Amino acid sequence: MTKTLFEKIWDKHVIRTIDGGPSVLYIDKHFIHEVTSPQAFRGLEKRGQKVFRPKQIVATADHNVPTVDQHLPIKDELSRLQVQQLIENCRNNDIELYGLGHPFQGIVHVIGPELGITQPGMTIVCGDSHTSTHGAFGTIAFGIGTSEVEMVMGTQCLLQAKPKLMRINIEGTLNRGVLSKDIILYIISRISASGATGYFVEYAGSAIRGLSMEARMTICNMSIEMGAKGGMIAPDDITFAYLKGRPFAPQGEAWTKALAAWKELYSDPGAAFDMEIHIDAKDIEPMITYGTNPGMGIAVTGQIPSLQEVDDKERPSFEKSLQYMGLEPGSRMKGKKVDYVFIGSCTNSRIEDLRMVASFVKGKQKASDVEVWIVPGSKQVEKQATEEGIDKVFEAAGFHLRQPGCSACLGMNEDKIPAGKYCISTSNRNFEGRQGPNARTLLASPLTAALAAITGEVGDVREFI
Amino acid sequence: MSKKINIVQSTAVPLDMENVDTDQIIPARFLKATSREGFGENLFRDWRYDSHNQPKKDFILNDPTYSGRILVAAKNFGCGSSREHAAWAIKDYGFDVVVSSFFADIFKSNALNNFLLPVTVSDEFLQKIFRAIAGDPSVELIVSLQDQTLTIPSLGETTHFDISDYKKTCLLNGYDDIDFLLSIKDEIEAFERSRD
Ligand code: SF4
């Protein structure tokens, strides 16, 4: 029988299916962080239960950690308490924690892959919607709520209904200056912020096959921004080469065995999807968002839709959104002044992203009226960036590399964008207040963000490379 | 938290906005608590209060005309972050039911896990509800989980909603997924052994 990539993995993890209800799905790896885990630990305790498989859990502190002076005690009392609780919970339950000060610390979706913990064919969950990132390795990975975190801690299982399956095929060669971030912003702008709700998405096609693992992660990361349960890409030689030799990747004979199994992970020819979308890579240009959900994106050279172009029903939300953003319907984004540039988050804070930014800004100077925050995804990324001299390039350009964490992606620590200010951001969400109360977020690729750091405005990178 | 839901009869609060994300429902800076209680205070914080913590008059929760245990929201409610705090905040504020024409996946599971009933109705029926409330804020809605129906008694209109048999039984009886999973632990262990 022909099967999709998703079904091959799903079927291997279903313990049983309840009549008229969901399936019991076994979870291989569970990532936890300080914000969505404390109530789960407490709930489990209340039930008199212990963590069932502590060795299958990996913890890190990322969401509310400061990105400067990480060696000092966290100033914000509530944040400090949350991080402290994570340390205690992990200690009491024998869970591996890569907390502040640990060489493996970082954003949960950056460290899983870079340590080789994330491997093809696995089921992976985390109390964080961007768990979809791990799907880039050919895994079923998705975000869960805290009650579900408690379930997985208690039983290593979840009750899940099988989602519908969608395949998005992107064929052809990408235009110059177009990064994987542009691909996913383009997809979401086409199918909307809810267009994939109820689906698990597989990304396929020659344009996807040509991407590095970092670039693939950026795409899978934002699957949730179109409502998808998760996103995945079949593993291939690029995947295997990335994993080989990573600290937790299988070694020796185990590697050979794992590799043979991983090579079976692809959608069989003729396997059925509930929906298929075809995209021509050459239609994709560098993208920018102008609104308050990630579906509100356009090519940097394009125009914000005019009121007439928006559906009657959607007009009130559209107007409200533009009002929040301080932007006019029908106007252009190119040339728009920005106040902040944030390069970071689990979407774009990997070494490849920083390398790209560094190579672009090398020899150039930061615009004088722009604040630039560059936040590496992990300690490992930070270390590598320093070894490669990327930090020096940044300093010469007038900004510096901060310390790893989620930072201004959600503004839970001090890194908040002030009210009314425009921030061009490589993160994944432009919701109202996401980067700070009344902050205005423009989502873009690392290159488009780097350009704004130099010119102080939204521009077209193709004119500069 | 009241476990068990069956019939909820109440006036409703209309929130006619699409794509309400969980960052709006509860902004990240309020996620630092380590217990599940008290989030209702900060429900829709930045829409409810200005930067001086004064209630914003034009926001629906601050309008005494509207109250009740049912929140009626527009399409794609609960998108964005997986934070269960969103469901906790809505429940803690005093809602037992959220009605929409479309819910984001994670929000829906989170709601169900917290005995907050997400009721999905057609776009048309949703508009009927909004119009009914606009016409008379004291109009009551009746949600019956047993019958899987939502009724607007004043209009004599009823619609059916879907929910899986399994989840329905859970909510009617006040037990949750983790109770069930814990009860089949032997089976889970047997599965683990079979994979080695
Ligand atoms: S970087 Fe942003 S999106 Fe990613 S895990 Fe952190 S808060 Fe979530």
XYZ file of C-alpha atoms in Angstrom, chain A:
465
model
C 0.000 0.000 0.000
C 1.273 3.461 -0.790
C 1.797 5.721 2.194
C 2.724 9.309 2.768
C 5.774 10.241 4.809
C 3.439 11.325 7.581
C 1.562 8.010 7.607
C 4.746 5.951 7.715
C 5.774 7.664 10.929
C 2.285 7.978 12.396
C 1.464 4.283 11.932
C 4.648 3.256 13.753
C 3.654 5.311 16.800
C -0.038 4.571 17.249
C -0.645 2.246 20.183
C -4.368 2.021 19.603
C -7.266 4.044 18.269
C -10.325 4.737 20.376
C -13.687 4.040 18.720
C -15.133 7.307 17.485
C -12.195 9.129 18.983
C -8.495 9.893 18.783
C -5.470 7.601 18.648
C -2.996 6.999 21.425
C 0.238 8.336 19.937
C 3.609 7.418 21.422
C 6.058 10.300 21.727
C 9.802 9.701 21.270
C 11.181 13.052 22.376
C 9.760 15.756 24.557
C 11.367 19.187 24.843
C 10.409 21.428 27.733
C 11.158 25.032 28.718
C 10.502 27.263 31.700
C 7.218 28.873 30.618
C 4.876 26.035 29.726
C 6.189 23.318 32.048
C 5.745 24.435 35.694
C 1.991 23.829 35.798
C 2.505 20.430 34.205
C 4.999 19.329 36.851
C 2.655 20.570 39.517
C -0.353 18.810 37.968
C 1.519 15.545 37.853
C 2.551 15.891 41.467
C -1.051 16.561 42.445
C -2.029 13.301 40.836
C 0.684 11.527 42.786
C 2.452 10.557 39.547
C 6.120 10.572 38.612
C 7.631 11.551 35.286
C 7.343 8.323 33.294
C 10.361 8.481 30.940
C 12.653 11.289 32.108
C 15.399 10.186 29.686
C 13.178 11.125 26.744
C 12.845 14.693 27.950
C 15.316 17.500 27.303
C 14.939 20.883 28.984
C 16.312 24.332 28.309
C 15.691 27.890 29.512
C 15.000 30.218 26.614
C 11.730 32.160 26.653
C 12.332 34.707 29.359
C 16.101 34.705 29.825
C 18.027 37.973 29.428
C 20.289 38.318 26.389
C 22.993 40.307 28.170
C 24.944 39.437 31.326
C 23.618 35.910 31.525
C 26.189 35.088 34.177
C 24.402 37.425 36.620
C 21.215 36.518 38.484
C 18.127 37.343 36.404
C 16.893 40.767 37.461
C 13.196 40.243 36.858
C 11.922 38.371 39.875
C 9.168 36.393 38.183
C 11.470 35.284 35.385
C 14.099 34.256 37.870
C 11.522 32.234 39.752
C 10.337 30.458 36.636
C 13.880 29.525 35.626
C 14.622 28.419 39.183
C 11.540 26.196 39.183
C 12.664 24.567 35.967
C 16.028 23.784 37.556
C 14.352 22.246 40.585
C 11.781 20.321 38.584
C 14.487 18.865 36.363
C 16.686 17.968 39.322
C 13.811 16.292 41.193
C 12.769 14.320 38.155
C 16.146 13.388 36.735
C 15.685 15.376 33.514
C 18.636 16.662 31.481
C 18.644 20.468 31.588
C 20.662 22.763 29.358
C 20.062 25.849 31.420
C 21.783 29.212 31.536
C 25.538 28.792 31.583
C 25.439 25.374 29.914
C 27.307 25.144 26.590
C 24.221 23.566 24.989
C 21.712 26.191 26.175
C 19.586 27.939 23.572
C 16.177 28.218 21.958
C 14.571 24.831 22.218
C 14.014 24.472 18.456
C 17.571 25.445 17.695
C 19.296 23.111 20.132
C 17.280 19.938 19.389
C 18.481 19.789 15.780
C 21.999 21.110 16.331
C 22.683 18.526 19.030
C 21.355 15.705 16.854
C 18.558 14.943 19.325
C 16.012 15.522 16.557
C 16.207 12.589 14.129
C 14.155 11.416 11.156
C 11.136 9.239 11.847
C 10.577 10.469 15.388
C 7.511 11.885 17.064
C 8.490 15.074 18.896
C 6.447 17.470 21.007
C 7.070 20.576 23.079
C 4.832 23.054 24.837
C 5.536 25.553 22.100
C 3.819 25.976 18.768
C 7.036 26.262 16.754
C 7.902 22.656 17.508
C 6.967 22.237 13.854
C 10.593 23.302 13.159
C 11.817 19.764 13.833
C 9.700 18.496 10.938
C 12.546 19.599 8.652
C 14.217 16.280 9.548
C 11.224 14.161 8.525
C 9.615 13.943 11.948
C 6.086 14.362 13.193
C 6.668 17.342 15.460
C 4.051 19.678 16.845
C 3.310 22.094 19.649
C 1.112 21.175 22.583
C -0.534 22.876 25.543
C 0.473 22.479 29.140
C -2.151 19.817 29.925
C -0.650 17.809 27.103
C 2.847 18.432 28.458
C 1.558 16.848 31.648
C 0.170 13.875 29.701
C 3.466 13.254 27.939
C 5.390 13.603 31.188
C 3.038 11.136 32.832
C 2.623 8.577 30.065
C 4.878 9.445 27.094
C 1.662 9.489 25.046
C -0.922 11.876 23.673
C -4.426 11.422 22.379
C -4.459 12.716 18.838
C -6.853 12.596 15.937
C -5.059 11.948 12.666
C -4.849 15.289 10.843
C -5.645 15.749 7.175
C -2.599 15.856 4.907
C -1.517 18.607 2.574
C 1.472 18.692 0.260
C 2.956 21.936 -0.947
C 5.188 21.446 -3.977
C 7.637 24.144 -4.891
C 9.366 23.499 -8.161
C 12.066 25.408 -9.943
C 14.946 27.685 -9.077
C 14.685 30.481 -6.555
C 15.297 34.047 -7.628
C 18.426 35.805 -6.463
C 18.026 37.284 -2.967
C 15.114 34.980 -2.123
C 15.608 32.967 1.058
C 13.542 30.186 2.594
C 11.928 32.786 4.852
C 10.554 34.428 1.738
C 9.215 31.074 0.548
C 7.205 30.506 3.696
C 5.991 34.113 3.939
C 4.884 33.797 0.323
C 3.022 30.540 0.996
C 1.231 31.980 4.024
C 0.302 35.151 2.175
C -1.273 32.946 -0.479
C -3.219 30.551 1.705
C -3.803 32.844 4.743
C -3.078 32.546 8.448
C -5.717 29.840 8.814
C -5.411 28.187 5.403
C -3.813 24.986 6.674
C -5.751 24.534 9.906
C -6.515 20.856 10.464
C -3.701 19.777 8.143
C -0.217 18.447 8.530
C 1.859 19.805 5.662
C 4.628 18.128 3.716
C 6.866 20.489 1.715
C 8.249 18.951 -1.437
C 9.626 19.781 -4.849
C 13.005 20.673 -6.316
C 13.188 24.099 -4.652
C 12.848 22.446 -1.237
C 15.336 19.672 -2.018
C 17.928 22.292 -2.837
C 17.723 23.945 0.585
C 20.135 23.502 3.486
C 18.817 22.077 6.772
C 18.807 25.542 8.318
C 16.687 26.867 5.493
C 14.322 23.901 5.715
C 13.877 24.509 9.434
C 12.832 28.106 8.736
C 10.049 26.845 6.492
C 8.780 24.113 8.801
C 9.017 26.536 11.726
C 6.329 28.781 10.310
C 3.884 26.013 9.349
C 1.889 26.907 12.433
C 1.450 30.445 11.109
C -0.961 29.145 8.493
C -2.715 27.073 11.139
C -1.076 23.744 10.250
C -0.610 21.121 12.919
C 2.951 20.786 11.702
C 5.178 20.755 8.646
C 7.661 18.193 7.415
C 10.234 17.501 4.729
C 11.414 14.040 3.717
C 14.978 13.417 4.897
C 17.681 13.072 2.256
C 21.471 13.204 1.903
C 21.482 16.824 3.056
C 19.687 15.735 6.247
C 22.005 12.811 6.856
C 25.137 14.877 6.261
C 23.866 17.494 8.722
C 23.228 14.905 11.431
C 26.385 12.866 11.092
C 28.736 13.390 14.006
C 26.386 15.579 16.073
C 26.627 14.869 19.822
C 23.422 12.801 20.104
C 23.270 11.347 16.611
C 23.717 7.565 16.412
C 27.283 6.407 15.815
C 29.071 3.443 14.248
C 26.807 0.487 13.695
C 23.816 2.317 15.135
C 24.325 5.021 12.513
C 24.327 2.484 9.654
C 21.154 0.912 10.983
C 19.436 4.244 11.536
C 20.425 5.446 8.091
C 18.846 2.423 6.423
C 15.569 3.129 8.242
C 15.692 6.867 7.492
C 16.096 6.207 3.783
C 12.624 4.657 3.756
C 11.064 7.913 4.921
C 9.414 9.554 1.935
C 5.933 9.747 0.485
C 5.457 6.837 -1.892
C 4.704 7.771 -5.487
C 0.945 7.977 -5.803
C 0.339 8.374 -2.053
C -2.837 10.364 -1.445
C -3.010 13.835 0.083
C -6.227 15.590 1.053
C -4.936 18.705 -0.645
C -2.026 19.614 -2.912
C -0.694 23.027 -3.763
C 1.776 23.787 -6.531
C 4.018 26.793 -6.484
C 6.516 27.977 -9.055
C 9.709 29.077 -7.309
C 10.253 31.923 -9.759
C 7.027 33.637 -8.591
C 8.577 34.204 -5.177
C 10.238 37.539 -4.402
C 11.750 38.889 -1.172
C 8.778 39.350 1.163
C 7.688 41.692 3.927
C 4.578 41.755 6.110
C 2.529 44.880 6.623
C -0.242 43.669 8.943
C -0.825 41.914 12.231
C -0.880 38.317 11.162
C 1.757 36.462 9.140
C -0.654 36.000 6.241
C -0.547 39.749 5.600
C 2.612 39.731 3.497
C 3.619 41.140 0.114
C 6.718 41.294 -2.080
C 8.969 44.128 -0.818
C 8.386 45.853 -4.121
C 4.610 45.431 -3.923
C 1.746 47.462 -2.586
C -0.433 46.932 0.469
C -3.876 45.972 -0.846
C -6.297 48.850 -1.231
C -9.630 48.731 0.608
C -11.414 47.778 -2.606
C -9.179 44.756 -3.024
C -10.145 43.359 0.376
C -13.203 41.187 0.821
C -16.145 43.033 2.419
C -16.200 40.661 5.331
C -12.522 41.037 6.052
C -12.412 44.800 5.711
C -12.981 45.688 9.394
C -10.129 43.407 10.553
C -7.943 44.676 7.722
C -8.554 48.318 8.610
C -8.032 47.690 12.288
C -4.775 45.954 11.504
C -3.449 48.757 9.318
C -4.492 51.306 11.883
C -2.465 49.454 14.488
C 0.478 49.375 12.093
C 0.099 53.043 11.164
C 0.106 52.133 7.471
C -2.120 53.202 4.587
C -4.050 50.820 2.356
C -2.603 50.839 -1.143
C 0.755 52.258 -0.052
C 4.203 50.806 -0.647
C 6.419 49.209 1.964
C 9.648 49.911 0.125
C 11.286 52.976 1.628
C 9.381 52.667 4.906
C 11.568 53.836 7.834
C 12.225 51.333 10.591
C 13.416 51.973 14.145
C 14.561 48.512 15.210
C 16.051 45.480 13.556
C 15.740 42.134 15.301
C 17.682 39.223 13.909
C 16.969 36.154 15.966
C 14.294 33.630 17.061
C 13.849 29.966 16.254
C 12.981 30.971 12.690
C 16.274 32.670 11.785
C 19.009 32.612 14.400
C 21.124 29.725 13.216
C 24.719 29.981 12.134
C 23.772 30.119 8.469
C 21.529 33.127 9.159
C 24.275 34.960 11.016
C 26.798 34.156 8.304
C 24.475 35.587 5.714
C 23.905 38.754 7.705
C 27.638 39.109 8.333
C 28.567 38.696 4.702
C 26.003 41.343 3.777
C 26.963 43.939 6.365
C 30.718 43.406 6.090
C 32.381 46.709 5.384
C 29.125 48.629 5.775
C 27.879 50.814 8.620
C 24.688 50.641 10.628
C 22.203 53.433 9.964
C 22.598 55.913 12.803
C 18.951 56.031 13.885
C 18.335 52.286 13.976
C 18.699 50.005 16.968
C 19.963 46.554 15.964
C 19.635 43.417 18.096
C 21.256 40.241 16.910
C 20.472 37.286 19.110
C 22.009 33.887 18.354
C 19.759 30.852 18.725
C 22.068 28.984 21.046
C 25.379 28.930 22.889
C 26.756 26.748 20.127
C 25.743 29.258 17.468
C 27.260 32.042 19.550
C 30.503 30.122 19.942
C 30.737 29.296 16.281
C 29.969 32.882 15.305
C 32.782 34.057 17.540
C 35.184 31.463 16.158
C 34.387 32.576 12.631
C 34.869 36.235 13.514
C 31.250 37.088 12.778
C 31.007 39.022 16.040
C 33.892 41.237 14.848
C 32.128 41.954 11.572
C 29.051 43.011 13.506
C 31.049 45.219 15.809
C 32.756 46.918 12.894
C 29.327 47.608 11.417
C 28.141 49.112 14.679
C 26.128 46.407 16.429
C 26.950 43.444 18.567
C 25.967 39.894 19.147
C 23.823 39.349 22.222
C 23.416 36.119 24.194
C 21.035 33.313 23.221
C 17.306 33.231 23.952
C 13.891 34.004 22.486
C 14.370 37.699 23.222
C 12.330 40.210 21.204
C 10.519 37.427 19.369
C 7.952 37.531 22.152
C 9.298 40.269 24.396
C 9.027 38.297 27.589
C 12.401 39.457 28.867
C 13.617 43.100 28.714
C 14.046 43.011 24.938
C 10.845 44.814 24.040
C 10.177 47.106 21.106
C 8.735 50.412 22.400
C 5.161 51.400 21.608
C 4.585 52.744 18.101
C 8.077 51.824 16.846
C 8.659 49.755 13.713
C 10.776 46.657 13.996
C 11.869 44.621 11.019
C 12.165 41.174 12.486
C 13.334 37.739 11.351
C 10.953 36.097 13.829
C 7.655 34.474 12.964
C 4.835 36.553 14.422
C 3.676 40.095 13.794
C 0.704 39.966 16.153
C -0.378 43.100 17.982
C 1.856 43.590 20.984
C 3.931 40.479 20.267
C 7.255 42.335 20.535
C 6.010 44.686 23.259
C 2.777 46.628 23.889
C 1.863 48.534 20.693
C 5.083 47.529 18.942
C 4.847 47.249 15.141
C 6.461 44.224 13.566
C 7.482 43.705 9.943
C 8.478 40.109 9.282
C 11.244 39.522 6.774
C 14.235 37.372 5.867
C 17.637 37.861 7.513
C 18.928 39.524 4.344
C 16.070 42.017 4.168
C 16.548 42.710 7.875
C 20.304 43.160 7.405
C 19.640 45.637 4.621
C 17.333 47.631 6.912
C 20.072 47.675 9.556
C 22.317 49.453 7.076
C 19.841 51.749 5.316
C 17.291 52.250 8.100
C 14.402 51.338 5.835
C 12.603 48.555 4.030
C 14.378 47.810 0.782
C 14.922 45.273 -1.957
C 18.080 43.244 -1.331
C 18.338 42.460 -5.028
C 19.534 45.990 -5.629
C 22.506 45.387 -3.353
C 23.784 41.913 -4.099
